[in-house]
Coordinates of C-alpha atoms in Angstrom, one line a residue:
X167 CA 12.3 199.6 85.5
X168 CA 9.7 196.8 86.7
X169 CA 10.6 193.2 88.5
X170 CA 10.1 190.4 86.6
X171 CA 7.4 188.1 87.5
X172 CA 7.4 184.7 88.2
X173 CA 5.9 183.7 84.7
X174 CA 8.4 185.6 83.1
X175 CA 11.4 184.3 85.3
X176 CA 9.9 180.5 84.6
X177 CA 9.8 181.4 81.0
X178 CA 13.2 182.9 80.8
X179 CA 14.4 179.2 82.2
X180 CA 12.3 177.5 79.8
X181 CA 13.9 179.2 77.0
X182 CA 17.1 178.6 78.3
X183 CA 16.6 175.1 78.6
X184 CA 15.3 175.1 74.7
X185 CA 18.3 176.8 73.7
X186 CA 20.9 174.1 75.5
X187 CA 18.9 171.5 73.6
X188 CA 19.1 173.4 70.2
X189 CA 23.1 173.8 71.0
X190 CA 23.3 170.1 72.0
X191 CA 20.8 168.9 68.9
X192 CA 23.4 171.4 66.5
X193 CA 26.2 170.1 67.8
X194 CA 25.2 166.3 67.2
X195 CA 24.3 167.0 63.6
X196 CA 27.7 168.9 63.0
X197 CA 29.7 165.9 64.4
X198 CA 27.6 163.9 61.9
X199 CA 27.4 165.5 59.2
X200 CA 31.2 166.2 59.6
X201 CA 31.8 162.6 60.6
X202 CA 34.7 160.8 58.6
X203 CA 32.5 157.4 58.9
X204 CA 30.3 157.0 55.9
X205 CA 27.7 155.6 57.3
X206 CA 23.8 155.5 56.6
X207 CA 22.7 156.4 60.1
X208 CA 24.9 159.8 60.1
X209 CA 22.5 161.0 57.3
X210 CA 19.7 160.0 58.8
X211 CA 20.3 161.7 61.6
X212 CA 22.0 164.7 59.6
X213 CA 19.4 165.6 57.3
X214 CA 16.1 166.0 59.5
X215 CA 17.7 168.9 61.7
X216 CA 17.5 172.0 60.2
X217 CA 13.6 171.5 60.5
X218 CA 13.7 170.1 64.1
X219 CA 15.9 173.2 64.8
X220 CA 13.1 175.5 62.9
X221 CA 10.8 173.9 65.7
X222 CA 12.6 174.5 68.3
X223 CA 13.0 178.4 67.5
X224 CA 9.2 178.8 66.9
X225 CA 8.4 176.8 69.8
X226 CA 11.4 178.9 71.9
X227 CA 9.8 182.2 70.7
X228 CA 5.9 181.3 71.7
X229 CA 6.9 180.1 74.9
X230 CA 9.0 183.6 75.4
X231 CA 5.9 185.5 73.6
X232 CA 3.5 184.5 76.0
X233 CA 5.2 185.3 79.5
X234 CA 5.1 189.0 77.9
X235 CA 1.4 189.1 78.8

């Protein structure tokens, strides 16, 4: 079994990082989504996330992908 490298261990962090905001990004468009208010802005903050969080991912997995090398 190899040591990781430092590219790998600053990627691993990276990702991590990426993944609290996904968590944190979900978690906001649950509450307003969910939200008992029915208010315009919930929506608009609502209905954009599933594509922000498809970013996220790709950008997660390229970032991850490339301290492989």
């Amino acid at each position: 079994m190899y040591a990781k490298t430092g590219k790998q261990n600053k990627a691993e962090l990276i990702v991590v990082c990426i993944a609290l905001v996904a968590f944190v990004l979900g978690l906001v468009a649950h509450l307003a989504g969910a939200s008992i208010a029915n208010s315009d802005v919930f929506g608009y903050i609502a209905a954009p996330i599933p594509l922000v969080l498809g970013v996220i991912v790709l950008l997660s997995y390229k970032i991850a992908e490339a301290a492989e090398d």
